[in-house]
């Protein structure tokens, strides 16, 4: 009877914390690398523009972009605020929707088999194609941006949450049943906590594309965010402003990712 | 009182290509407050039998009564305690919170003080520890304390000590007998160990496989309380040999 002791999945929680720590360290290394790389690129960029005498209407110098960043900060920060609000509202809404859907799919196999493929297929429709419909329903304001972020984020969030809900060990679920627990009690006390690491994976995946989705929505609807600012700056040939917008949107994406990693680290402590 | 009665119970599983008869024609009465051990080759349906009693699965035919009720009623009135081979604890909960889980689920005043239960299974001082900080044997004690939290009328255990070393196992056996005696619960223990079955039980049921049937009933007439020294008595060894003979000589091949 010298069998190995069957350890329960206790490694899950410390593991999650350690993983988040590791991701943060990797991120720090990546940022240092990115800063060095950007610095080099900026130098090369400035050098080429000076050496070849590139006209400013083709490519602005880094100094000009920096000038736009500081000079037009009021305009830029207003646009950034709009885009970030769309992004965060969209992700929050998508998270709630994804958790509810995934819970329904965990509750009923039939629902899952009927609707999961449908949702995944719907998601493959290009946003561009359904944009007129979205604008008709949600108008040319922030609501369309939020809707697009929800549409893009909900699938990775839902798929990961559903996988997480199913990751609860069969014995534990069975034990809850024998204790006379209701479906909701089992869900809340067992499935939800076991799903937490999966949900965070979903959030990280969704965060990567969320800012871009919000900007895409602005290109379609014309709502006053970073996307529209970049588009207009480009069509008016205000290249330094356009590049300033690009830099800010990239910084926003990276920051959002860092925030999700930090959040996971806090919550799995 | 809480008698468990199975009348001509069978359980078939439908697989994609064939049907498996896990249990066939099981008729058995587990007397109120008795201790029964189930032993038999792997795959003979021991776990399935416990799950039928616990209303995890419905029987294909036949009827099960727990204290004159349907198992579903017993389950929903929180009368069943269940211990798995792996402790199946919630890793983010402390020992105390794991033991309190059934009380939270039942939502009524605790039948037993969780702290007293933890002391009873010898884990006083570990109330705030996490499962990952405990050894396998300690985790299994937590699982037993948890199963006892609502003072179950029926205690079902599926190889609860299978993963433990021999010394821990014997200590747990003695503790379990004390707990069983004090609580008056009707206990059913699945085990792979002949000596454990004889040491613990009033009745040892020997199951045969394909289909799972009760091949032998062996009554253990050793006096209680049982003491470890009894395991050296000729009477104990004689009963062990009876069980061994029943297990190996019933015409079915026993996998190694
Ligand atoms: N959920 C299930 N679906 C299909 N077959 C099952 C299921 N549970 C058990 N069985 C089958 O029933 C038989 C008895 O299994 P089990 O009760 O686990 O045996 P034991 O606990 O005695 O080893 C085995 O042949 C097993 O493959
Ligand atoms: Mg088994």
Coordinates of C-alpha atoms and ligand atoms in Angstrom, one line a residue:
Chain A
X1 CA 0.0 0.0 0.0
X2 CA 2.9 2.3 -0.6
X3 CA 1.1 4.7 -2.8
X4 CA 2.1 8.3 -3.4
X5 CA 0.1 10.7 -1.3
X6 CA -2.5 12.3 -3.5
X7 CA -1.9 16.0 -2.9
X8 CA -4.9 18.2 -3.6
X9 CA -4.4 21.1 -6.0
X10 CA -3.1 23.4 -3.3
X11 CA -0.3 24.5 -5.5
X12 CA -2.9 26.4 -7.5
X13 CA -3.0 29.5 -5.3
X14 CA 0.7 30.0 -4.4
X15 CA 1.4 29.0 -8.0
X16 CA -0.9 31.8 -9.3
X17 CA 0.9 34.3 -7.2
X18 CA 4.3 33.1 -8.2
X19 CA 3.2 33.1 -11.8
X20 CA 1.9 36.7 -11.6
X21 CA 5.2 37.7 -9.9
X22 CA 7.1 36.1 -12.7
X23 CA 5.1 37.8 -15.4
X24 CA 5.7 41.1 -13.6
X25 CA 9.5 40.5 -13.6
X26 CA 9.4 39.5 -17.3
X27 CA 7.4 42.6 -18.0
X28 CA 10.0 44.8 -16.2
X29 CA 12.8 43.2 -18.3
X30 CA 10.7 43.7 -21.4
X31 CA 10.2 47.4 -20.5
X32 CA 13.9 48.0 -20.0
X33 CA 14.5 46.3 -23.3
X34 CA 11.8 48.3 -25.0
X35 CA 13.2 51.6 -23.6
X36 CA 16.7 50.8 -24.8
X37 CA 15.4 49.7 -28.2
X38 CA 13.2 52.8 -28.5
X39 CA 16.1 55.0 -27.5
X40 CA 18.3 53.5 -30.2
X41 CA 15.5 53.7 -32.8
X42 CA 14.8 57.4 -31.8
X43 CA 18.5 58.2 -32.3
X44 CA 18.6 56.4 -35.7
X45 CA 15.3 58.1 -36.7
X46 CA 16.5 61.5 -35.8
X47 CA 19.8 60.8 -37.5
X48 CA 18.3 59.7 -40.7
X49 CA 15.9 62.6 -40.9
X50 CA 18.7 65.0 -40.3
X51 CA 21.2 63.3 -42.6
X52 CA 18.8 62.8 -45.6
X53 CA 16.9 66.0 -45.0
X54 CA 13.5 64.2 -45.1
X55 CA 10.7 66.7 -45.6
X56 CA 8.6 67.1 -42.4
X57 CA 5.3 66.2 -44.3
X58 CA 6.6 62.7 -44.9
X59 CA 8.0 61.8 -41.4
X60 CA 8.3 64.1 -38.4
X61 CA 11.4 64.1 -36.3
X62 CA 11.3 62.7 -32.7
X63 CA 11.7 66.2 -31.5
X64 CA 8.6 67.3 -33.4
X65 CA 6.6 64.4 -32.0
X66 CA 7.8 65.3 -28.5
X67 CA 6.7 68.9 -29.2
X68 CA 3.2 67.7 -30.2
X69 CA 3.0 65.6 -27.1
X70 CA 3.7 68.5 -24.8
X71 CA 2.2 71.3 -26.9
X72 CA -1.1 69.5 -27.6
X73 CA -1.3 67.6 -24.3
X74 CA -4.8 69.1 -23.5
X75 CA -6.3 67.7 -26.8
X76 CA -4.4 64.4 -26.5
X77 CA -5.3 63.7 -22.9
X78 CA -9.0 64.5 -23.6
X79 CA -9.0 62.0 -26.4
X80 CA -7.1 59.4 -24.3
X81 CA -9.6 59.8 -21.5
X82 CA -12.5 59.1 -23.9
X83 CA -10.8 56.0 -25.4
X84 CA -9.8 54.7 -21.9
X85 CA -13.4 55.1 -20.6
X86 CA -14.7 53.1 -23.6
X87 CA -12.1 50.5 -23.1
X88 CA -12.6 50.0 -19.3
X89 CA -16.4 50.2 -19.5
X90 CA -16.4 47.7 -22.4
X91 CA -14.1 45.3 -20.6
X92 CA -16.1 45.5 -17.4
X93 CA -19.4 44.8 -19.2
X94 CA -17.8 42.0 -21.2
X95 CA -16.5 40.4 -18.0
X96 CA -19.9 40.4 -16.4
X97 CA -21.6 39.1 -19.6
X98 CA -18.9 36.5 -20.1
X99 CA -19.2 35.2 -16.5
X100 CA -23.0 35.0 -16.8
X101 CA -22.8 33.2 -20.1
X102 CA -20.1 30.8 -18.9
X103 CA -22.1 30.1 -15.8
X104 CA -25.1 29.3 -17.9
X105 CA -23.0 26.9 -20.0
X106 CA -21.7 25.2 -16.9
X107 CA -25.3 24.9 -15.6
X108 CA -26.6 23.3 -18.8
X109 CA -24.8 21.1 -21.3
X110 CA -27.6 21.6 -23.7
X111 CA -27.3 25.4 -23.6
X112 CA -23.6 25.1 -24.0
X113 CA -23.9 22.9 -27.1
X114 CA -26.5 25.1 -28.6
X115 CA -25.0 28.5 -28.1
X116 CA -21.3 28.3 -27.6
X117 CA -20.4 27.6 -31.3
X118 CA -22.9 30.2 -32.3
X119 CA -21.2 32.9 -30.2
X120 CA -17.8 31.9 -31.4
X121 CA -18.9 32.0 -35.0
X122 CA -20.6 35.4 -34.6
X123 CA -17.4 36.7 -33.2
X124 CA -15.5 35.8 -36.5
X125 CA -17.7 38.3 -38.4
X126 CA -15.5 41.4 -39.1
X127 CA -16.5 44.4 -37.0
X128 CA -16.2 46.4 -40.1
X129 CA -19.1 44.6 -41.7
X130 CA -21.5 45.0 -38.7
X131 CA -20.3 48.6 -38.0
X132 CA -23.3 50.3 -39.8
X133 CA -25.7 48.1 -37.7
X134 CA -23.8 49.0 -34.5
X135 CA -23.9 52.7 -35.3
X136 CA -27.6 52.5 -36.1
X137 CA -28.3 50.8 -32.7
X138 CA -25.8 52.6 -30.5
X139 CA -25.3 55.9 -32.3
X140 CA -22.1 57.9 -33.0
X141 CA -21.1 58.4 -29.4
X142 CA -19.3 56.3 -26.8
X143 CA -21.9 53.5 -26.7
X144 CA -20.7 52.1 -30.1
X145 CA -17.1 52.1 -28.8
X146 CA -18.2 50.2 -25.7
X147 CA -20.2 47.8 -27.8
X148 CA -17.2 47.0 -30.0
X149 CA -14.9 46.5 -27.0
X150 CA -17.5 44.1 -25.5
X151 CA -17.9 42.2 -28.7
X152 CA -14.1 41.7 -29.1
X153 CA -13.4 40.9 -25.4
X154 CA -16.4 38.7 -24.5
X155 CA -15.3 35.6 -26.4
X156 CA -11.8 35.1 -24.8
X157 CA -13.2 36.0 -21.4
X158 CA -16.1 33.6 -21.8
X159 CA -14.1 30.7 -23.1
X160 CA -11.6 31.0 -20.3
X161 CA -14.2 31.4 -17.6
X162 CA -16.1 28.3 -18.9
X163 CA -12.9 26.3 -18.8
X164 CA -12.3 27.6 -15.3
X165 CA -15.7 26.7 -14.0
X166 CA -15.2 23.1 -15.3
X167 CA -11.7 22.9 -13.8
X168 CA -13.2 22.3 -10.3
X169 CA -12.2 18.7 -9.4
X170 CA -15.1 16.2 -9.8
X171 CA -14.7 14.9 -6.3
X172 CA -15.2 18.4 -4.8
X173 CA -18.3 19.0 -6.9
X174 CA -19.6 15.6 -5.9
X175 CA -18.9 16.4 -2.2
X176 CA -20.9 19.6 -2.4
X177 CA -23.8 17.6 -3.9
X178 CA -23.6 15.0 -1.1
X179 CA -23.6 17.9 1.4
X180 CA -27.0 18.9 -0.1
X181 CA -25.6 22.1 -1.7
X182 CA -27.6 23.9 -4.3
X183 CA -26.2 24.6 -7.8
X184 CA -25.6 28.2 -6.8
X185 CA -23.8 27.2 -3.6
X186 CA -21.5 24.9 -5.5
X187 CA -21.0 27.6 -8.1
X188 CA -20.2 30.3 -5.6
X189 CA -18.1 28.3 -3.1
X190 CA -16.3 26.0 -5.5
X191 CA -16.5 26.7 -9.2
X192 CA -15.9 30.5 -9.0
X193 CA -12.8 30.3 -6.9
X194 CA -11.3 27.5 -9.0
X195 CA -12.0 29.6 -12.1
X196 CA -10.2 32.7 -10.9
X197 CA -6.8 31.9 -12.5
X198 CA -8.6 31.1 -15.8
X199 CA -10.6 34.3 -15.6
X200 CA -7.4 36.3 -15.2
X201 CA -5.9 34.7 -18.2
X202 CA -9.0 35.8 -20.1
X203 CA -8.7 39.3 -18.8
X204 CA -5.1 39.5 -19.9
X205 CA -6.0 38.2 -23.4
X206 CA -8.8 40.6 -23.7
X207 CA -6.8 43.6 -22.4
X208 CA -4.2 43.1 -25.2
X209 CA -6.7 44.1 -27.9
X210 CA -9.2 46.2 -26.0
X211 CA -7.6 49.7 -26.6
X212 CA -7.2 48.9 -30.3
X213 CA -10.8 47.8 -30.5
X214 CA -12.0 51.1 -28.9
X215 CA -9.9 53.0 -31.5
X216 CA -11.3 50.9 -34.3
X217 CA -14.8 51.8 -33.2
X218 CA -13.9 55.5 -33.2
X219 CA -12.6 55.2 -36.8
X220 CA -16.1 53.8 -37.7
X221 CA -18.2 56.1 -35.6
X222 CA -16.2 59.3 -35.5
X223 CA -16.5 59.5 -31.7
X224 CA -13.9 61.9 -30.2
X225 CA -11.2 59.5 -28.9
X226 CA -7.6 58.7 -29.8
X227 CA -8.6 56.8 -32.9
X228 CA -10.4 59.7 -34.4
X229 CA -7.6 62.1 -33.3
X230 CA -5.0 59.9 -35.2
X231 CA -7.2 59.7 -38.3
X232 CA -7.9 63.4 -38.4
X233 CA -4.3 64.3 -37.7
X234 CA -3.3 62.0 -40.6
X235 CA -5.8 63.5 -43.0
X236 CA -4.7 67.1 -42.1
X237 CA -1.1 66.0 -42.5
X238 CA -0.3 66.9 -38.9
X239 CA 2.2 64.1 -38.6
X240 CA 3.8 65.0 -35.3
X241 CA 0.3 65.0 -33.6
X242 CA -0.6 61.7 -35.3
X243 CA 2.5 60.0 -34.0
X244 CA 2.0 61.5 -30.6
X245 CA -1.4 59.8 -30.6
X246 CA 0.1 56.5 -31.7
X247 CA 2.7 56.7 -28.9
X248 CA 0.0 57.4 -26.3
X249 CA -2.3 54.6 -27.5
X250 CA 0.6 52.1 -27.3
X251 CA 1.4 53.3 -23.8
X252 CA -2.2 52.9 -22.8
X253 CA -2.3 49.3 -24.1
X254 CA 0.9 48.4 -22.2
X255 CA -0.4 50.1 -19.0
X256 CA -3.7 48.3 -19.2
X257 CA -1.8 45.0 -19.4
X258 CA 0.4 45.9 -16.4
X259 CA -2.6 46.8 -14.4
X260 CA -4.2 43.4 -15.0
X261 CA -1.0 41.6 -14.0
X262 CA -0.8 43.8 -10.9
X263 CA -4.5 43.1 -10.1
X264 CA -4.0 39.4 -10.4
X265 CA -0.9 39.6 -8.1
X266 CA -3.0 41.5 -5.5
X267 CA -5.9 39.2 -5.6
X268 CA -4.0 35.9 -5.5
X269 CA -1.7 37.0 -2.7
Chain B
X1 CA -33.1 5.1 13.4
X2 CA -31.0 5.1 10.3
X3 CA -30.9 1.8 8.6
X4 CA -29.7 1.6 5.0
X5 CA -31.7 -0.9 3.0
X6 CA -30.9 -1.9 -0.6
X7 CA -33.4 -4.1 -2.4
X8 CA -32.3 -5.8 -5.6
X9 CA -30.3 -2.8 -6.7
X10 CA -28.4 -2.8 -9.9
X11 CA -26.5 -0.1 -11.8
X12 CA -25.6 -0.2 -15.5
X13 CA -23.5 2.4 -17.3
X14 CA -24.0 3.0 -20.9
X15 CA -20.8 3.5 -22.8
X16 CA -20.6 4.6 -26.4
X17 CA -19.9 1.0 -27.6
X18 CA -21.3 -1.2 -24.8
X19 CA -23.1 -1.4 -21.5
X20 CA -21.3 -2.1 -18.2
X21 CA -23.1 -3.7 -15.4
X22 CA -21.3 -2.3 -12.4
X23 CA -23.7 -3.7 -9.8
X24 CA -26.2 -6.5 -10.0
X25 CA -28.9 -7.8 -7.6
X26 CA -27.5 -6.1 -4.5
X27 CA -29.8 -6.8 -1.5
X28 CA -28.4 -5.7 1.8
X29 CA -29.4 -4.1 5.1
X30 CA -26.9 -2.0 6.9
X31 CA -28.2 -1.9 10.5
X32 CA -28.5 1.4 12.3
X33 CA -25.2 2.3 14.0
X34 CA -23.3 -0.7 12.4
X35 CA -19.9 -0.6 10.8
X36 CA -19.6 -2.4 7.4
X37 CA -16.5 -2.8 5.3
X38 CA -16.7 -3.4 1.5
X39 CA -13.8 -5.2 -0.1
X40 CA -13.3 -6.6 -3.5
X41 CA -11.2 -6.4 -6.7
X42 CA -10.9 -3.0 -8.4
X43 CA -13.8 -2.2 -10.7
X44 CA -16.3 -4.4 -8.8
X45 CA -18.5 -1.4 -8.1
X46 CA -17.5 -0.4 -4.5
X47 CA -17.4 3.3 -5.3
X48 CA -20.5 3.0 -7.4
X49 CA -22.3 1.4 -4.4
X50 CA -21.4 4.3 -2.1
X51 CA -22.4 6.8 -4.8
X52 CA -25.8 5.2 -5.1
X53 CA -26.4 5.4 -1.4
X54 CA -25.3 9.0 -1.4
X55 CA -27.7 9.9 -4.2
X56 CA -24.9 10.9 -6.5
X57 CA -26.2 8.4 -9.1
X58 CA -29.6 6.8 -9.4
X59 CA -29.8 3.0 -9.4
X60 CA -30.9 1.4 -12.7
X61 CA -33.2 -0.9 -10.9
X62 CA -34.2 -1.6 -7.3
X63 CA -34.7 0.7 -4.4
X64 CA -32.5 2.3 -1.7
X65 CA -33.9 3.6 1.6
X66 CA -32.0 5.5 4.2
X67 CA -33.9 5.5 7.5
X68 CA -37.1 4.9 5.6
X69 CA -36.5 7.8 3.2
X70 CA -35.4 8.2 -0.3
X71 CA -31.6 8.9 -0.5
X72 CA -32.3 12.3 -2.1
X73 CA -34.2 13.3 1.1
X74 CA -31.4 12.1 3.3
X75 CA -28.9 14.0 1.2
X76 CA -30.9 17.2 1.2
X77 CA -31.4 17.1 4.9
X78 CA -27.6 16.9 5.2
X79 CA -27.7 13.4 6.8
X80 CA -24.8 11.9 4.7
X81 CA -21.1 12.4 5.4
X82 CA -18.7 11.3 2.6
X83 CA -14.9 10.9 2.6
X84 CA -13.0 10.3 -0.6
X85 CA -9.6 8.8 -1.1
X86 CA -8.1 12.1 -1.8
X87 CA -9.0 14.7 0.8
X88 CA -10.7 17.0 -1.8
X89 CA -10.1 20.1 0.3
X90 CA -10.5 23.6 -1.0
X91 CA -6.9 24.9 -1.2
X92 CA -7.8 28.6 -0.5
X93 CA -9.6 27.8 2.7
X94 CA -8.1 27.2 6.1
X95 CA -8.5 24.0 8.0
X96 CA -11.3 25.6 10.1
X97 CA -13.1 26.9 7.0
X98 CA -12.8 23.6 5.2
X99 CA -14.4 21.8 8.2
X100 CA -17.1 24.5 8.4
X101 CA -18.0 24.1 4.7
X102 CA -21.0 21.7 5.2
X103 CA -22.3 23.9 8.0
X104 CA -22.2 26.9 5.6
X105 CA -24.0 24.8 3.0
X106 CA -26.7 23.6 5.4
X107 CA -27.1 27.2 6.8
X108 CA -28.2 26.0 10.2
X109 CA -26.7 26.1 13.6
X110 CA -23.7 23.7 13.6
X111 CA -24.5 20.3 14.9
X112 CA -20.9 20.2 16.1
X113 CA -18.4 22.8 16.9
X114 CA -15.8 22.7 14.1
X115 CA -13.0 23.5 16.5
X116 CA -13.9 20.6 18.7
X117 CA -14.0 18.3 15.6
X118 CA -10.5 19.5 14.6
X119 CA -9.3 18.7 18.1
X120 CA -10.9 15.3 17.9
X121 CA -9.0 14.4 14.8
X122 CA -5.8 15.5 16.4
X123 CA -5.3 18.8 14.6
X124 CA -5.6 21.3 17.4
X125 CA -3.4 24.2 16.6
X126 CA -3.8 23.8 12.8
X127 CA -7.1 25.6 12.6
X128 CA -5.6 28.4 10.5
X129 CA -3.3 26.3 8.3
X130 CA -3.9 25.8 4.6
X131 CA -4.2 22.3 3.1
X132 CA -0.9 22.8 1.3
X133 CA 0.9 23.1 4.6
X134 CA -0.4 19.7 5.8
X135 CA 0.8 16.2 5.2
X136 CA -1.5 13.7 3.4
X137 CA -2.6 12.1 6.6
X138 CA -3.4 15.5 8.2
X139 CA -5.4 16.5 5.1
X140 CA -7.4 13.2 5.3
X141 CA -8.2 14.0 9.0
X142 CA -9.5 17.4 7.9
X143 CA -11.7 15.6 5.3
X144 CA -13.0 13.2 8.1
X145 CA -13.7 16.2 10.4
X146 CA -15.6 17.9 7.6
X147 CA -17.7 14.8 6.9
X148 CA -18.7 14.7 10.6
X149 CA -19.5 18.4 10.8
X150 CA -23.3 18.0 10.5
X151 CA -23.4 14.9 12.7
X152 CA -24.3 12.6 9.7
X153 CA -26.6 9.7 10.3
X154 CA -24.7 7.9 7.5
X155 CA -20.9 8.0 7.1
X156 CA -19.6 6.7 3.7
X157 CA -15.9 6.4 3.2
X158 CA -14.2 5.4 -0.1
X159 CA -10.7 4.1 0.7
X160 CA -10.1 7.1 3.0
X161 CA -6.8 5.8 4.2
X162 CA -5.6 4.3 1.0
X163 CA -2.9 6.9 0.5
X164 CA -1.5 6.8 4.1
X165 CA 1.4 4.9 5.5
X166 CA 0.7 2.0 7.7
X167 CA 1.4 3.7 11.1
X168 CA -0.8 6.7 10.3
X169 CA -3.4 4.4 9.0
X170 CA -3.6 2.4 12.2
X171 CA -3.8 5.5 14.3
X172 CA -6.6 6.9 12.1
X173 CA -8.4 3.6 12.3
X174 CA -8.5 3.8 16.1
X175 CA -9.6 7.4 16.0
X176 CA -12.3 6.6 13.5
X177 CA -13.7 3.8 15.6
X178 CA -13.9 6.2 18.6
X179 CA -15.7 8.8 16.5
X180 CA -18.1 6.2 15.1
X181 CA -18.9 4.8 18.5
X182 CA -19.5 8.2 20.0
X183 CA -21.7 9.4 17.2
X184 CA -23.8 6.3 16.6
X185 CA -23.6 6.9 12.8
X186 CA -24.1 4.0 10.3
X187 CA -20.7 3.6 8.7
X188 CA -19.7 2.0 5.4
X189 CA -16.0 1.8 4.6
X190 CA -14.5 0.8 1.3
X191 CA -11.0 -0.6 1.7
X192 CA -8.3 -2.6 -0.1
X193 CA -6.9 -3.9 3.2
X194 CA -8.1 -7.2 4.6
X195 CA -6.8 -6.5 8.1
X196 CA -8.3 -3.0 8.1
X197 CA -11.7 -4.5 7.1
X198 CA -11.6 -7.1 9.9
X199 CA -10.3 -4.6 12.4
X200 CA -13.0 -2.0 11.8
X201 CA -16.2 -3.8 10.8
X202 CA -19.0 -5.7 12.3
X203 CA -19.6 -7.2 8.8
X204 CA -17.3 -7.5 5.9
X205 CA -19.0 -7.7 2.5
X206 CA -16.8 -9.3 -0.2
X207 CA -17.8 -8.2 -3.7
X208 CA -17.0 -10.0 -6.9
X209 CA -16.6 -8.3 -10.2
X210 CA -18.3 -8.5 -13.6
X211 CA -21.0 -8.0 -12.6
X212 CA -20.5 -6.5 -9.1
X213 CA -22.3 -8.8 -6.7
X214 CA -22.0 -9.5 -2.9
X215 CA -20.2 -12.8 -3.0
X216 CA -19.8 -13.3 0.8
X217 CA -20.9 -11.8 4.1
X218 CA -18.5 -12.3 6.9
X219 CA -19.5 -11.4 10.5
X220 CA -16.7 -10.3 12.7
X221 CA -17.4 -11.4 16.3
X222 CA -14.3 -9.8 17.8
X223 CA -15.2 -7.8 21.0
X224 CA -15.3 -4.0 21.0
X225 CA -13.6 -1.7 21.7
X226 CA -11.1 -3.0 19.3
X227 CA -7.4 -2.7 20.3
X228 CA -4.4 -3.0 18.1
X229 CA -3.1 -5.9 20.1
X230 CA -6.1 -7.9 18.9
X231 CA -4.5 -8.0 15.4
X232 CA -2.0 -10.6 16.8
X233 CA -4.6 -12.9 18.2
X234 CA -5.3 -16.2 16.5
X235 CA -9.0 -15.4 16.3
X236 CA -8.2 -12.2 14.4
X237 CA -5.9 -14.1 12.0
X238 CA -8.6 -16.8 11.5
X239 CA -11.1 -14.2 10.4
X240 CA -8.6 -12.5 8.1
X241 CA -8.0 -15.9 6.5
X242 CA -11.7 -16.3 6.0
X243 CA -11.9 -13.0 4.2
X244 CA -8.8 -13.7 2.2
X245 CA -10.3 -17.1 1.1
X246 CA -13.6 -15.4 0.2
X247 CA -11.8 -12.7 -1.8
X248 CA -9.6 -15.1 -3.8
X249 CA -11.6 -18.3 -4.0
X250 CA -14.9 -17.2 -5.4
X251 CA -14.2 -18.2 -8.9
X252 CA -13.5 -14.7 -10.2
X253 CA -10.0 -13.8 -11.2
X254 CA -8.6 -11.1 -8.9
X255 CA -6.3 -8.6 -10.7
X256 CA -2.9 -8.2 -9.1
Ligands
LIG1 N1 -19.5 7.3 -14.4 C1 -19.2 6.1 -15.0 N2 -19.4 5.9 -16.3 C2 -19.1 4.7 -16.9 N3 -18.7 3.6 -16.2 C3 -18.4 3.8 -14.9 C4 -18.7 5.0 -14.2 N4 -18.4 4.8 -12.9 C5 -18.0 3.5 -12.8 N5 -18.0 2.9 -14.0 C6 -17.6 1.5 -14.2 O1 -18.3 0.7 -13.3 C7 -17.4 -0.3 -12.8 C8 -17.3 -0.2 -11.3 O2 -16.5 1.0 -11.0 P1 -16.2 1.4 -9.5 O3 -17.5 1.5 -8.7 O4 -15.4 2.7 -9.5 O5 -15.3 0.2 -8.9 P2 -14.4 0.2 -7.6 O6 -14.6 1.4 -6.8 O7 -14.8 -1.1 -7.0 O8 -13.0 0.0 -8.1 C9 -16.1 -0.2 -13.5 O9 -16.1 -1.1 -14.6 C10 -16.1 1.2 -14.0 O10 -15.4 1.4 -15.2
LIG2 MG1 -13.3 2.9 -6.2

